[in-house]
Tab-separated table of C-alpha atoms and ligand atoms in Angstrom:
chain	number	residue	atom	x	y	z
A	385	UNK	CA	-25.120	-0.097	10.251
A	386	UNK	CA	-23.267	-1.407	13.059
A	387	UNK	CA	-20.852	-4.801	13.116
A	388	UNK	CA	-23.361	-6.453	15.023
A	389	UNK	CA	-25.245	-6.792	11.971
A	390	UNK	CA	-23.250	-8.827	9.674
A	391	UNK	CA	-23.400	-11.705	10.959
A	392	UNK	CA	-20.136	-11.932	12.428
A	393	UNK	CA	-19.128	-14.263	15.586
A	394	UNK	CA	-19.042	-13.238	19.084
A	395	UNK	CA	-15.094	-14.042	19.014
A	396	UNK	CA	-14.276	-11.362	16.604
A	397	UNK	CA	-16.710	-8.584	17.649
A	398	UNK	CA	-14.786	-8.961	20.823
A	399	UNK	CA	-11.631	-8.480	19.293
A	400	UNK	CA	-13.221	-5.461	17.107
A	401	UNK	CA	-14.594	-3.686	20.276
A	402	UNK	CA	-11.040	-3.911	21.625
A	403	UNK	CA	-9.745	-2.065	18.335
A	404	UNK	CA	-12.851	0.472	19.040
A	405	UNK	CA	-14.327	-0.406	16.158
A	406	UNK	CA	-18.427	0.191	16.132
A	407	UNK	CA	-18.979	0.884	12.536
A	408	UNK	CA	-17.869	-0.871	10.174
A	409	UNK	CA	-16.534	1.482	7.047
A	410	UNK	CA	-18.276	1.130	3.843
A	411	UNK	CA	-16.356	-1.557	1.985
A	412	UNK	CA	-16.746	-3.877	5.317
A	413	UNK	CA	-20.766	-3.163	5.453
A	414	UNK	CA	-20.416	-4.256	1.333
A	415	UNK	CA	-17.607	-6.744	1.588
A	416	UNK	CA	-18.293	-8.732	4.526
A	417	UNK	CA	-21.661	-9.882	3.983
A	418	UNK	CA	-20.784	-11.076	0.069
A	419	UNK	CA	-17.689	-12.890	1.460
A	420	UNK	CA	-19.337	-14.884	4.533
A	421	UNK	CA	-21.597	-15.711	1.798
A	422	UNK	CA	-18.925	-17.974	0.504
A	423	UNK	CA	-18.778	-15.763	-2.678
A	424	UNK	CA	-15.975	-14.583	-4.935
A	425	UNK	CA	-15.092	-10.800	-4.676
A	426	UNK	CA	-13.312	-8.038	-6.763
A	427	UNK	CA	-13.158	-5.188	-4.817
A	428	UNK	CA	-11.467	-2.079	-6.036
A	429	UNK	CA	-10.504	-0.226	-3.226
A	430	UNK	CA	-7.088	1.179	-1.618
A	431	UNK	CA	-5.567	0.811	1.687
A	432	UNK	CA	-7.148	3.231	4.237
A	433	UNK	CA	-10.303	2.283	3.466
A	434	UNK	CA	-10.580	-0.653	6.249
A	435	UNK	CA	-10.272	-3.248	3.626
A	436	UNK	CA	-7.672	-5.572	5.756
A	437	UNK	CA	-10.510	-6.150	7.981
A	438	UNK	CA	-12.720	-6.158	5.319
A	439	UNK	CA	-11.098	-9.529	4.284
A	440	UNK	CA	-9.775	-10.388	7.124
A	441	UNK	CA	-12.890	-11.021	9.412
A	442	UNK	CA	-14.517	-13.403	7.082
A	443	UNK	CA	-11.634	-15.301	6.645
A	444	UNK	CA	-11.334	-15.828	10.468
A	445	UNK	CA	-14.422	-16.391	10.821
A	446	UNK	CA	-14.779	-19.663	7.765
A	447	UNK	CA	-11.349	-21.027	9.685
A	448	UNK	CA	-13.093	-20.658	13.163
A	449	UNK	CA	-16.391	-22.318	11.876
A	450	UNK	CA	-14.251	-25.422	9.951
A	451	UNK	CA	-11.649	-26.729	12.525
A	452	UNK	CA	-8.015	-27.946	11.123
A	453	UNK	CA	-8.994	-31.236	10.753
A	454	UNK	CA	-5.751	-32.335	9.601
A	455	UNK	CA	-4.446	-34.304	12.646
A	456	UNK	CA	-1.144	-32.868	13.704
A	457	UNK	CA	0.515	-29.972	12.510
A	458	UNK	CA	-2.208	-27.095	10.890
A	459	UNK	CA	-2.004	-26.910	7.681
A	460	UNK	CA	-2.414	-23.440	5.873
A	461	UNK	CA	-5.493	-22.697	4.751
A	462	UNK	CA	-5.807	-19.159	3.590
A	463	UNK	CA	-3.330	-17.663	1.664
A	464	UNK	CA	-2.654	-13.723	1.878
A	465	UNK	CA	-0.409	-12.167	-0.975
A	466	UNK	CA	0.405	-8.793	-0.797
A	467	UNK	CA	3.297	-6.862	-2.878
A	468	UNK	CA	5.316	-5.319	0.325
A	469	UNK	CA	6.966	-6.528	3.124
A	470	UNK	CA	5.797	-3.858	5.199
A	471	UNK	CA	2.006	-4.687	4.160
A	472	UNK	CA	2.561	-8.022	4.554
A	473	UNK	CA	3.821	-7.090	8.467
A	474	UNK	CA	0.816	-5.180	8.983
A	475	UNK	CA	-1.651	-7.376	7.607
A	476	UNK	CA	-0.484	-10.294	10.065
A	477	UNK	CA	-0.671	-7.810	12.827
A	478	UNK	CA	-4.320	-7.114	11.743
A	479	UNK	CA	-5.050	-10.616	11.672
A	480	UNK	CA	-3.769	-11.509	15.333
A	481	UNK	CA	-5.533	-8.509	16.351
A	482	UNK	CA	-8.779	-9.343	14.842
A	483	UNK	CA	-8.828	-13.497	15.449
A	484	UNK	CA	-7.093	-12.900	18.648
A	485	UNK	CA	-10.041	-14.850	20.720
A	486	UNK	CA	-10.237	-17.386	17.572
A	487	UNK	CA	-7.114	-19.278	18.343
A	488	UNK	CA	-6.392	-19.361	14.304
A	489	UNK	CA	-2.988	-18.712	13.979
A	490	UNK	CA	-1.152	-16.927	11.119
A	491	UNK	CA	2.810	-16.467	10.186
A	492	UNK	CA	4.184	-14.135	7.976
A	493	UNK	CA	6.807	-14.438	5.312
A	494	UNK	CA	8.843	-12.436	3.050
A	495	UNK	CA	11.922	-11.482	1.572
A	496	UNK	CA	14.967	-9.867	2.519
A	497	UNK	CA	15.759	-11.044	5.713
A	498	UNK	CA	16.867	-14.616	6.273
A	499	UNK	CA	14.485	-17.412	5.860
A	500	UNK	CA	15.318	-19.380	8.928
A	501	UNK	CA	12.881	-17.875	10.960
A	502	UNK	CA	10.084	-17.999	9.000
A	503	UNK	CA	10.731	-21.316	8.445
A	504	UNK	CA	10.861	-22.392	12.043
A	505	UNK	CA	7.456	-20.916	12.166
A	506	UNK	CA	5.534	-22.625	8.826
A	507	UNK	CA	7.205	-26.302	10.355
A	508	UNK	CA	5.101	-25.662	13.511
A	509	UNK	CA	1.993	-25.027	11.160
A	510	UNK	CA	-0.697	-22.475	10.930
A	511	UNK	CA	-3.894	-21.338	9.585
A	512	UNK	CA	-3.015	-18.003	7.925
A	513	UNK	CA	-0.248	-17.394	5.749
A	514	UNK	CA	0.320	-13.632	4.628
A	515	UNK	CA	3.018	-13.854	2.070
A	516	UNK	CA	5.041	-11.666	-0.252
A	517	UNK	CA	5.082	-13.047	-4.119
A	518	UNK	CA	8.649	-13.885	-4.378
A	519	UNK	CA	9.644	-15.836	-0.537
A	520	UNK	CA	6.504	-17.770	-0.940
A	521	UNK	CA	7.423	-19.335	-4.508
A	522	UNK	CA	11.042	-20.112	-2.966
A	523	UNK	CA	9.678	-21.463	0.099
A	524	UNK	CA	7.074	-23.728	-1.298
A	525	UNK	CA	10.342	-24.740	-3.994
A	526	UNK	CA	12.038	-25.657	-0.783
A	527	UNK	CA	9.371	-27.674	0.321
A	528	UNK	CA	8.567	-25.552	3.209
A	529	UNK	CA	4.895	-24.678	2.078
A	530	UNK	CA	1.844	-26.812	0.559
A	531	UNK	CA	-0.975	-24.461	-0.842
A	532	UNK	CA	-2.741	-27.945	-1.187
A	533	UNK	CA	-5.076	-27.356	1.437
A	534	UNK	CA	-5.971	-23.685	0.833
A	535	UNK	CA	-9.485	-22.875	0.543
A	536	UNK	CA	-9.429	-18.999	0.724
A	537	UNK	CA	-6.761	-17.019	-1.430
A	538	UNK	CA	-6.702	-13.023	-1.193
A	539	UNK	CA	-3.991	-10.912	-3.875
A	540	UNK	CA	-3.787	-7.628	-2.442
A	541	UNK	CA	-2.638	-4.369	-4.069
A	542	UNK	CA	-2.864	-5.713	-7.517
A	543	UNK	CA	-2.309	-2.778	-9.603
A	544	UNK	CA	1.318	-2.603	-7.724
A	545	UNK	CA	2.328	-6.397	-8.116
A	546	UNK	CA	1.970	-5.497	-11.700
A	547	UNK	CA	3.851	-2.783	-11.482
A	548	UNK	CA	6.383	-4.174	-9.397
A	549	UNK	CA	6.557	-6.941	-11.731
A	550	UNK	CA	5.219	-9.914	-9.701
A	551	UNK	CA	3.074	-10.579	-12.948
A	552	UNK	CA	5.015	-14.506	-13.329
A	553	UNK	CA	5.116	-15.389	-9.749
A	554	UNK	CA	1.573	-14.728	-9.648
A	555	UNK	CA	0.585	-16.737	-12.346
A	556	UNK	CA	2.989	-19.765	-10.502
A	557	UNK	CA	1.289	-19.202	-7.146
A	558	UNK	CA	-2.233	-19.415	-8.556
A	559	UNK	CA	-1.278	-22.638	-10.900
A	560	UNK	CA	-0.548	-24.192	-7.321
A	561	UNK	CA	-3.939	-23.393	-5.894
A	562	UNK	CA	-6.872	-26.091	-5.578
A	563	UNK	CA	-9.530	-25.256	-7.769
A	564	UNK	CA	-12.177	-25.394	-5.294
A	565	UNK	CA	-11.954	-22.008	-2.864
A	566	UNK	CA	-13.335	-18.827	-2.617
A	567	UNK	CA	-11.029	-15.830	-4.160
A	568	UNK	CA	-10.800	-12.121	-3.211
A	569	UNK	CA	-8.602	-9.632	-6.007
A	570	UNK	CA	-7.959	-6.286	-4.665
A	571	UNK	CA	-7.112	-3.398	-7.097
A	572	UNK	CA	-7.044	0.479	-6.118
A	573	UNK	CA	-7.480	0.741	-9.574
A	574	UNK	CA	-8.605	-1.422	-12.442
A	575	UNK	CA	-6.918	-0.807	-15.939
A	576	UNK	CA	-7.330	-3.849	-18.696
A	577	UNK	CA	-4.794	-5.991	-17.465
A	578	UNK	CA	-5.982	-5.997	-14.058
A	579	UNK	CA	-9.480	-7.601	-14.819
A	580	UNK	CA	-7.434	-9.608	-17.608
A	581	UNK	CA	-5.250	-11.503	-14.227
A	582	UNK	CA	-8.877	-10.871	-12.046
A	583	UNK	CA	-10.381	-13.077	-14.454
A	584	UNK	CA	-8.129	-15.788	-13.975
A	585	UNK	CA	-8.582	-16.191	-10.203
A	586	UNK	CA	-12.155	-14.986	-9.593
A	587	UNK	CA	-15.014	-17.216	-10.513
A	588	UNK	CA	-18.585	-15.908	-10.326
A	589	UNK	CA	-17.479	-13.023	-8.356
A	590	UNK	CA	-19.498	-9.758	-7.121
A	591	UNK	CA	-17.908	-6.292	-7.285
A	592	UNK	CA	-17.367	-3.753	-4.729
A	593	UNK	CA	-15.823	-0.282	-5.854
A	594	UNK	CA	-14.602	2.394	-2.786
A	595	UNK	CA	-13.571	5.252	-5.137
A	596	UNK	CA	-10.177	6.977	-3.903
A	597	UNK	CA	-11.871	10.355	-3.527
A	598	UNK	CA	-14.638	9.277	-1.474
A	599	UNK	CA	-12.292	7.176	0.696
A	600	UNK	CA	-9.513	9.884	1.342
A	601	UNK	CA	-9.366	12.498	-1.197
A	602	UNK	CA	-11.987	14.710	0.632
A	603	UNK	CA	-11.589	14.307	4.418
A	604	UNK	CA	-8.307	15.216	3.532
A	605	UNK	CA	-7.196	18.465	3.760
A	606	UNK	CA	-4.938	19.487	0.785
A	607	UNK	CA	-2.905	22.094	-0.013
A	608	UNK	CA	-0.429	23.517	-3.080
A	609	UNK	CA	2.691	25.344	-2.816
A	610	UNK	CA	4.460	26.651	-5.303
A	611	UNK	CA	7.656	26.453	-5.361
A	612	UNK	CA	10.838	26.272	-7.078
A	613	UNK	CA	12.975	22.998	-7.276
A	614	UNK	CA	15.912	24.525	-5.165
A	615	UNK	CA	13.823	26.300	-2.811
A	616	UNK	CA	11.746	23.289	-1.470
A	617	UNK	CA	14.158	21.835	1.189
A	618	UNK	CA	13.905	25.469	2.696
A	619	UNK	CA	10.161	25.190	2.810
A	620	UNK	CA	10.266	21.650	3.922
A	621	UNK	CA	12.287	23.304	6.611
A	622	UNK	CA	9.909	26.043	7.483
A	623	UNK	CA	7.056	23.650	7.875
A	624	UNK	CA	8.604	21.233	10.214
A	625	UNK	CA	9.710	23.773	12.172
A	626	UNK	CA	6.509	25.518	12.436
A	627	UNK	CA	5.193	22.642	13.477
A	628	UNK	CA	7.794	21.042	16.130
A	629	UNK	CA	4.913	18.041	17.336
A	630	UNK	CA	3.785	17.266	14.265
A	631	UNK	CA	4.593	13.826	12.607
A	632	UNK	CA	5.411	14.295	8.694
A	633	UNK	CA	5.815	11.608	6.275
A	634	UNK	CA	7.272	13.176	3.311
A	635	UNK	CA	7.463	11.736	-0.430
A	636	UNK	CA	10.139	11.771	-2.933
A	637	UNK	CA	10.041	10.768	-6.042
A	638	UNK	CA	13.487	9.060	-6.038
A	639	UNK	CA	15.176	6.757	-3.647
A	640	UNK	CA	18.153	9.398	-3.876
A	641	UNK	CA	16.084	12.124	-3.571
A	642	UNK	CA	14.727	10.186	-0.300
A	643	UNK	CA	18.575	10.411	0.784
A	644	UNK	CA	19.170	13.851	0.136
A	645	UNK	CA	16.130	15.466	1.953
A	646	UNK	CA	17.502	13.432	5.020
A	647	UNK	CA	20.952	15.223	4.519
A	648	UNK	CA	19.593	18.651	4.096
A	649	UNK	CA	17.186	18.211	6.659
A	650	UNK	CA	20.295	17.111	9.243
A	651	UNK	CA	21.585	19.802	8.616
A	652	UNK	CA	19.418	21.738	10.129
A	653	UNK	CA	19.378	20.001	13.166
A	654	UNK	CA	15.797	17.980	12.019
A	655	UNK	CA	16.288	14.324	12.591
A	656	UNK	CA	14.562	11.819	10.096
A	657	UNK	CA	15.319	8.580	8.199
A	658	UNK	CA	14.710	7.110	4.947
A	659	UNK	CA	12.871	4.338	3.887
A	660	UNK	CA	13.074	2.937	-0.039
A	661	UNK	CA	14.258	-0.433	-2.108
A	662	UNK	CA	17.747	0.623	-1.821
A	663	UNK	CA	17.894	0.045	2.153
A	664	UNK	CA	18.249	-3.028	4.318
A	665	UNK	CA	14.604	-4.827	5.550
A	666	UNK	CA	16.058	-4.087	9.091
A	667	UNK	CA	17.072	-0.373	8.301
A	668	UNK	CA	13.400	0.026	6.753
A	669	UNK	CA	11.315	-1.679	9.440
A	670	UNK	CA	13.624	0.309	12.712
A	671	UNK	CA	12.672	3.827	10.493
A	672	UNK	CA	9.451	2.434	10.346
A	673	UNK	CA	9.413	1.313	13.932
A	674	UNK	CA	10.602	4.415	16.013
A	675	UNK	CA	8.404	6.871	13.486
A	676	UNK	CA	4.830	5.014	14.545
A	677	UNK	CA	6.212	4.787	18.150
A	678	UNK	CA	6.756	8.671	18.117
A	679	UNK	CA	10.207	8.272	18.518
A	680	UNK	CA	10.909	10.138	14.875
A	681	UNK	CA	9.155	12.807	13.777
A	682	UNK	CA	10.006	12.869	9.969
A	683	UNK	CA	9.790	9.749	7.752
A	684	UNK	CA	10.986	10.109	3.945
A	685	UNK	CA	9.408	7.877	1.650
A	686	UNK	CA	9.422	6.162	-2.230
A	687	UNK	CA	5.790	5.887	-2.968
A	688	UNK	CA	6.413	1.812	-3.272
A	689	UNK	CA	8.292	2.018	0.206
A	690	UNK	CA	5.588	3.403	2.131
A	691	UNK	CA	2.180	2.095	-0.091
A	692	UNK	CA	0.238	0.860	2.697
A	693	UNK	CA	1.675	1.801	5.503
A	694	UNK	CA	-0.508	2.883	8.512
A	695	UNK	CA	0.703	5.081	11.182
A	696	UNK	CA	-1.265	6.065	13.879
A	697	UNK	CA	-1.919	9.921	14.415
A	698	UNK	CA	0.087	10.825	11.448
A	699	UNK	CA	0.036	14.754	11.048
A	700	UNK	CA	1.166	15.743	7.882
A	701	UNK	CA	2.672	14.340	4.273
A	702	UNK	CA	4.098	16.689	2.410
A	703	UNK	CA	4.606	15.434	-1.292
A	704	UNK	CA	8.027	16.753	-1.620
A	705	UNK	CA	8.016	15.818	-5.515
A	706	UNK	CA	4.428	15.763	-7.003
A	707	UNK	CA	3.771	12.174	-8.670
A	708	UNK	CA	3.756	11.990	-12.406
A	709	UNK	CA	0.766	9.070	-11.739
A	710	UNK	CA	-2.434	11.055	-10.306
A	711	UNK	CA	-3.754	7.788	-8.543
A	712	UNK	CA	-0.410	8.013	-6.587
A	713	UNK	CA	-1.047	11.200	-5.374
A	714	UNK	CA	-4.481	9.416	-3.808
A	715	UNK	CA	-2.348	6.494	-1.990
A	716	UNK	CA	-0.010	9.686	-0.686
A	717	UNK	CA	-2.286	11.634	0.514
A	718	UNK	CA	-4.355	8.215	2.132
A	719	UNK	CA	-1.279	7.779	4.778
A	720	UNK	CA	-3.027	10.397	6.906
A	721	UNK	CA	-6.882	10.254	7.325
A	722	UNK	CA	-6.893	7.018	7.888
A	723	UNK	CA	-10.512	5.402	8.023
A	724	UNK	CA	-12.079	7.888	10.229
A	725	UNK	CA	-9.270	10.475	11.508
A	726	UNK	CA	-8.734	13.049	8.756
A	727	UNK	CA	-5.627	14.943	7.870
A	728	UNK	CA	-3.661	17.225	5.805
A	729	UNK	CA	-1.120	16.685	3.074
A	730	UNK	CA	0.614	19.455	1.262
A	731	UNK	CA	2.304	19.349	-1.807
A	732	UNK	CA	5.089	21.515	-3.610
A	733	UNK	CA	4.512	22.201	-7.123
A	734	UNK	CA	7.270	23.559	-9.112
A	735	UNK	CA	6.930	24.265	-12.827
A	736	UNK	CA	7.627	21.368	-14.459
A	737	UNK	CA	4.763	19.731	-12.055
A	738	UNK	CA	2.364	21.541	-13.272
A	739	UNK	CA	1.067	19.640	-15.864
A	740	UNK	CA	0.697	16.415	-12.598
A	741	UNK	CA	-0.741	18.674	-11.067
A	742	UNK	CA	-3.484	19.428	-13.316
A	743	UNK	CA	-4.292	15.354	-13.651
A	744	UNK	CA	-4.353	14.997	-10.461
A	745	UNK	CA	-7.285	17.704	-9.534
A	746	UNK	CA	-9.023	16.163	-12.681
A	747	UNK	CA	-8.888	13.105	-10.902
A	748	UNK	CA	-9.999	14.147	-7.658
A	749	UNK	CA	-12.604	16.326	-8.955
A	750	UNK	CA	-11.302	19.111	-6.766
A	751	UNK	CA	-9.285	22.198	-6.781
A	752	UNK	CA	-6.520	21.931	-4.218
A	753	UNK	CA	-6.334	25.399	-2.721
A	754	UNK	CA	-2.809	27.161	-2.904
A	755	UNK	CA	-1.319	28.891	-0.258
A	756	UNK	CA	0.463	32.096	-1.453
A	757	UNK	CA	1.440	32.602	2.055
A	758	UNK	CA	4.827	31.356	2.884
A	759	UNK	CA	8.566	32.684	2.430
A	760	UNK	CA	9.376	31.056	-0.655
A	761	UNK	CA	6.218	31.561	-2.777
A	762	UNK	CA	7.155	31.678	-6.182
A	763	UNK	CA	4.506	33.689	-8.279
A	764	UNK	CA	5.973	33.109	-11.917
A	765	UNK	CA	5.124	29.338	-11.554
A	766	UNK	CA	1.311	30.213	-9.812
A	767	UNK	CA	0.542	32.212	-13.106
A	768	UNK	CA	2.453	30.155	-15.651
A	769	UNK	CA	0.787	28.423	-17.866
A	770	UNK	CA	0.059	25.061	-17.606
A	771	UNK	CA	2.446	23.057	-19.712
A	772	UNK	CA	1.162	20.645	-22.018
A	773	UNK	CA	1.001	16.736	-20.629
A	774	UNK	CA	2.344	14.675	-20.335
A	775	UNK	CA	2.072	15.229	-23.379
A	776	UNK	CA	2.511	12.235	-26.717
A	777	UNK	CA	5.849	13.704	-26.998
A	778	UNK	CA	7.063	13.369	-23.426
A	779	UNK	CA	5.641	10.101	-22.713
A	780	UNK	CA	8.030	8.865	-26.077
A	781	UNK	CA	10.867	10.671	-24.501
A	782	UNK	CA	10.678	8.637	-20.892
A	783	UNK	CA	9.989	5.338	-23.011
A	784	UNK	CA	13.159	6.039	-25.243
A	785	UNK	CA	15.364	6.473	-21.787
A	786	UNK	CA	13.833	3.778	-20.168
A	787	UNK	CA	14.529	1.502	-23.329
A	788	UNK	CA	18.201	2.508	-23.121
A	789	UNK	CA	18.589	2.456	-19.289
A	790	UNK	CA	16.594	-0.262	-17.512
A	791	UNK	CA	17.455	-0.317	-13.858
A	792	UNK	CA	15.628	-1.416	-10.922
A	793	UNK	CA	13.854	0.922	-8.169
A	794	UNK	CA	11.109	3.732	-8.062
A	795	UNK	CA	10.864	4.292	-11.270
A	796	UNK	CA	8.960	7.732	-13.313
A	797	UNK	CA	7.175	5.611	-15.496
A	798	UNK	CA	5.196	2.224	-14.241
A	799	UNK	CA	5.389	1.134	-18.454
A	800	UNK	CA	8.805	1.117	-17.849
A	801	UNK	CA	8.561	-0.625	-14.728
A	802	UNK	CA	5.987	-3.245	-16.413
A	803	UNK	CA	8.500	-4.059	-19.051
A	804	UNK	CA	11.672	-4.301	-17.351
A	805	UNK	CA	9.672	-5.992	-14.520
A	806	UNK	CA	9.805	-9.162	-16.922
A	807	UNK	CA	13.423	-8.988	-16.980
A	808	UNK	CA	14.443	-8.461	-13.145
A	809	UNK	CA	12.154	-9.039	-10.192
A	810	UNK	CA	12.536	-5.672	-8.515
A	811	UNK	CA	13.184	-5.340	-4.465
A	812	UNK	CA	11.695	-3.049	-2.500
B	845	AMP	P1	-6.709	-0.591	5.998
B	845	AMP	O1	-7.384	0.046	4.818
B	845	AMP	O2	-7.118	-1.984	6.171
B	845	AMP	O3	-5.217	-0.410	5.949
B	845	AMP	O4	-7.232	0.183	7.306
B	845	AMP	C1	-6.972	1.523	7.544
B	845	AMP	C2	-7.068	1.896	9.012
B	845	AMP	O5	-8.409	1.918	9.423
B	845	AMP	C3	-6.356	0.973	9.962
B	845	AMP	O6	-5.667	1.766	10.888
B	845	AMP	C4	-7.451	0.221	10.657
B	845	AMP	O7	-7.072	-0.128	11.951
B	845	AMP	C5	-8.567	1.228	10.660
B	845	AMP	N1	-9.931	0.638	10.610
B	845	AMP	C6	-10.318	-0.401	9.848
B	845	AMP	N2	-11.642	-0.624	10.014
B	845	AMP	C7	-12.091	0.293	10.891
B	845	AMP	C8	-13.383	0.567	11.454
B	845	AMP	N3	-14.456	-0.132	11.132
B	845	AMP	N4	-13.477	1.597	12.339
B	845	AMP	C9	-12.392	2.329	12.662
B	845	AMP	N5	-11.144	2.112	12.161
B	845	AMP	C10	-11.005	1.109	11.279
């Protein structure tokens, strides 16, 4: 199947063949024809899949077809809520890319950075407006935004608004929305009270599914070391060095952790820069900035810091800590090997990872071959047993901590984020 079959304008293939785009990926050829049908959509499918485009075309092209035909300033019509900044950045890149021979506009807002700006823009008008959960509710407080005239409203990344606690703003944004327009929910994965919030924005909707492991898990190529917890910043080491060109985004599992690697990592004379909720939108977006222009090879990353981001000719991520959540290991590993390019993303394994490690290849259907090759292979932890778990008894443990210490950030446990999530809107 090929674009031209959709049933998409002449304006946007343009713009597509520009991107060199000639196929469209398989949530696009599913997607695209259900939503220029004027039809509702769940789609359960991650970022990496093509699913910005998947949205975004139809969109531009119901906007392109129906002029503004509110005299004077435009008044926003679609409505794009996504749970990052940094998504919500690259999503109104897409769109400009995509509509750029449309002449529909969009504008971006979120938090974190002044509002001044982003108000200038929304007072001139637009078509499009990509938003992050919190920024929009104060700017539409402040009077700055009307979602009176939208007719097409998108929530992206579902499963991680939830997590990130966005549940309440949610539920205000879509109280604000006409009842009459078409609605797209998109989930990477779909647990009970993910249809539960579906339910209440879809109507008659039809469901796509892009399973993780057909998307990215296997034109990935993975591999395991193991290794123990103080010898991993030497094998982080090793790698990068053995591979001068190569641009590596690396995960930790703590925004401290993210800090530390950078240390270690400077001391060695390898340059790299942090990115998690703990740093300033401008700090985050310059890291982000000079490591898809090639000016910085090594990126360190919270898995809610760097959830969506796309970078161009990405080499290598290295899961630094292994995530205690398989699916996250999915959305890691989907940063390189984007739609068609594939990639390869190593992780380091020490014993207490094990048992992740084990849910993670059940969930991928795949063994992840190890490499017992390197300078800091550690064979007690490749033939030790695989602990138990998480396990009943661990899970009570985390819960018990979490219940005494609630704090904001990357968190080990998204229950724990869920609940304190009610209590503090996090920032990332
Ligand atoms: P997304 O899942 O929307 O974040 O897209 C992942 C990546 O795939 C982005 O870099 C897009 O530019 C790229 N992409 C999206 N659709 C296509 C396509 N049909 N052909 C080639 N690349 C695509």
């Amino acid at each position: 199947m090929k674009f031209t079959d959709l049933g998409i304008n002449d304006q946007i293939l343009k713009a597509l063949e520009d991107e060199g785009y000639t196929h469209p990926t398989p949530i696009q050829a599913e997607a695209i024809p259900i939503l220029l049908d004027r039809k509702d959509l769940l789609g359960c499918a991650q970022t990496g899949t093509g699913k910005t485009a998947a949205f975004t075309i139809p969109i531009l092209q119901h906007l392109y077809n129906s002029k503004n035909d509110h005299k004077g300033q435009r008044k926003v019509r679609a409505l794009i809520v996504t749970p990052t900044r940094e998504l919500a950045i690259q999503i109104a890149q897409n769109i400009t890319d995509y509509g750029k021979y449309t002449g529909i506009t969009n504008v971006v807002i979120f938090g974190g950075v002044k509002q001044r700006s982003q108000t200038d823009e929304l007072r001139r008008g637009t078509d499009i407006l990509v938003a992050t959960p919190g920024r929009l509710l104060d700017l539409i407080s402040q009077g700055f935004i009307s979602l009176k005239y939208i007719k097409y409203f998108v929530l992206d990344e579902a499963d991680q608004m939830l997590d990130m606690g966005f549940i309440h703003d949610i539920k205000k944004i879509i109280a604000k929305l006409p009842e009459k327009r078409q609605s797209l929910f998109f989930s990477a994965t779909m647990p009970s009270s993910i249809i539960d919030l579906s339910s209440k924005i879809l109507g008659n909707y039809q469901k796509v599914t892009i399973k993780p492991k057909q998307a990215t898990a296997e034109k990935v190529k993975q591999a395991i070391y193991f290794v123990s917890k103080p010898n991993k910043s030497k094998l982080l080491i090793h790698l990068i060095n053995e591979n001068p060109n190569a641009s590596v985004l690396v995960f930790s599992r703590t925004k401290h952790g993210a800090d530390k690697i950078v240390k270690i990592l400077g001391k060695s004379q390898i340059k790299s820069a942090a990115i998690h909720g703990n740093k300033s939108q401008g700090a985050r977006q310059r890291a982000l900035g000079n490591f898809k222009d090639g000016k910085l090879n090594v990126l360190i990353a919270t898995d809610i810091a760097a959830r969506g981001i796309d970078v161009e000719d990405l080499s290598l991520v290295v899961n630094y800590d292994l995530p205690n959540i398989p699916e996250t290991y999915v959305h890691r590993i989907g940063r390189t090997g984007r739609a068609k390019a594939s990639g390869i993303a190593l992780s380091f394994c020490n014993i207490e990872e094990k048992a992740y490690l084990k849910d993670i290849q059940k969930l991928i259907n795949q063994q992840i071959p190890v490499i017992s090759e390197h300078p800091f292979v550690d064979d007690e932890i490749e033939s030790a047993p695989i602990p138990k778990g998480p396990s009943k008894n661990q899970k009570k443990k985390i819960k018990h901590h979490s219940a005494q210490k609630p704090r904001g950030g990357e968190t080990k446990n998204p229950n724990q984020s869920r609940r304190n999530a009610s209590k503090k809107r996090r920032r990332y």
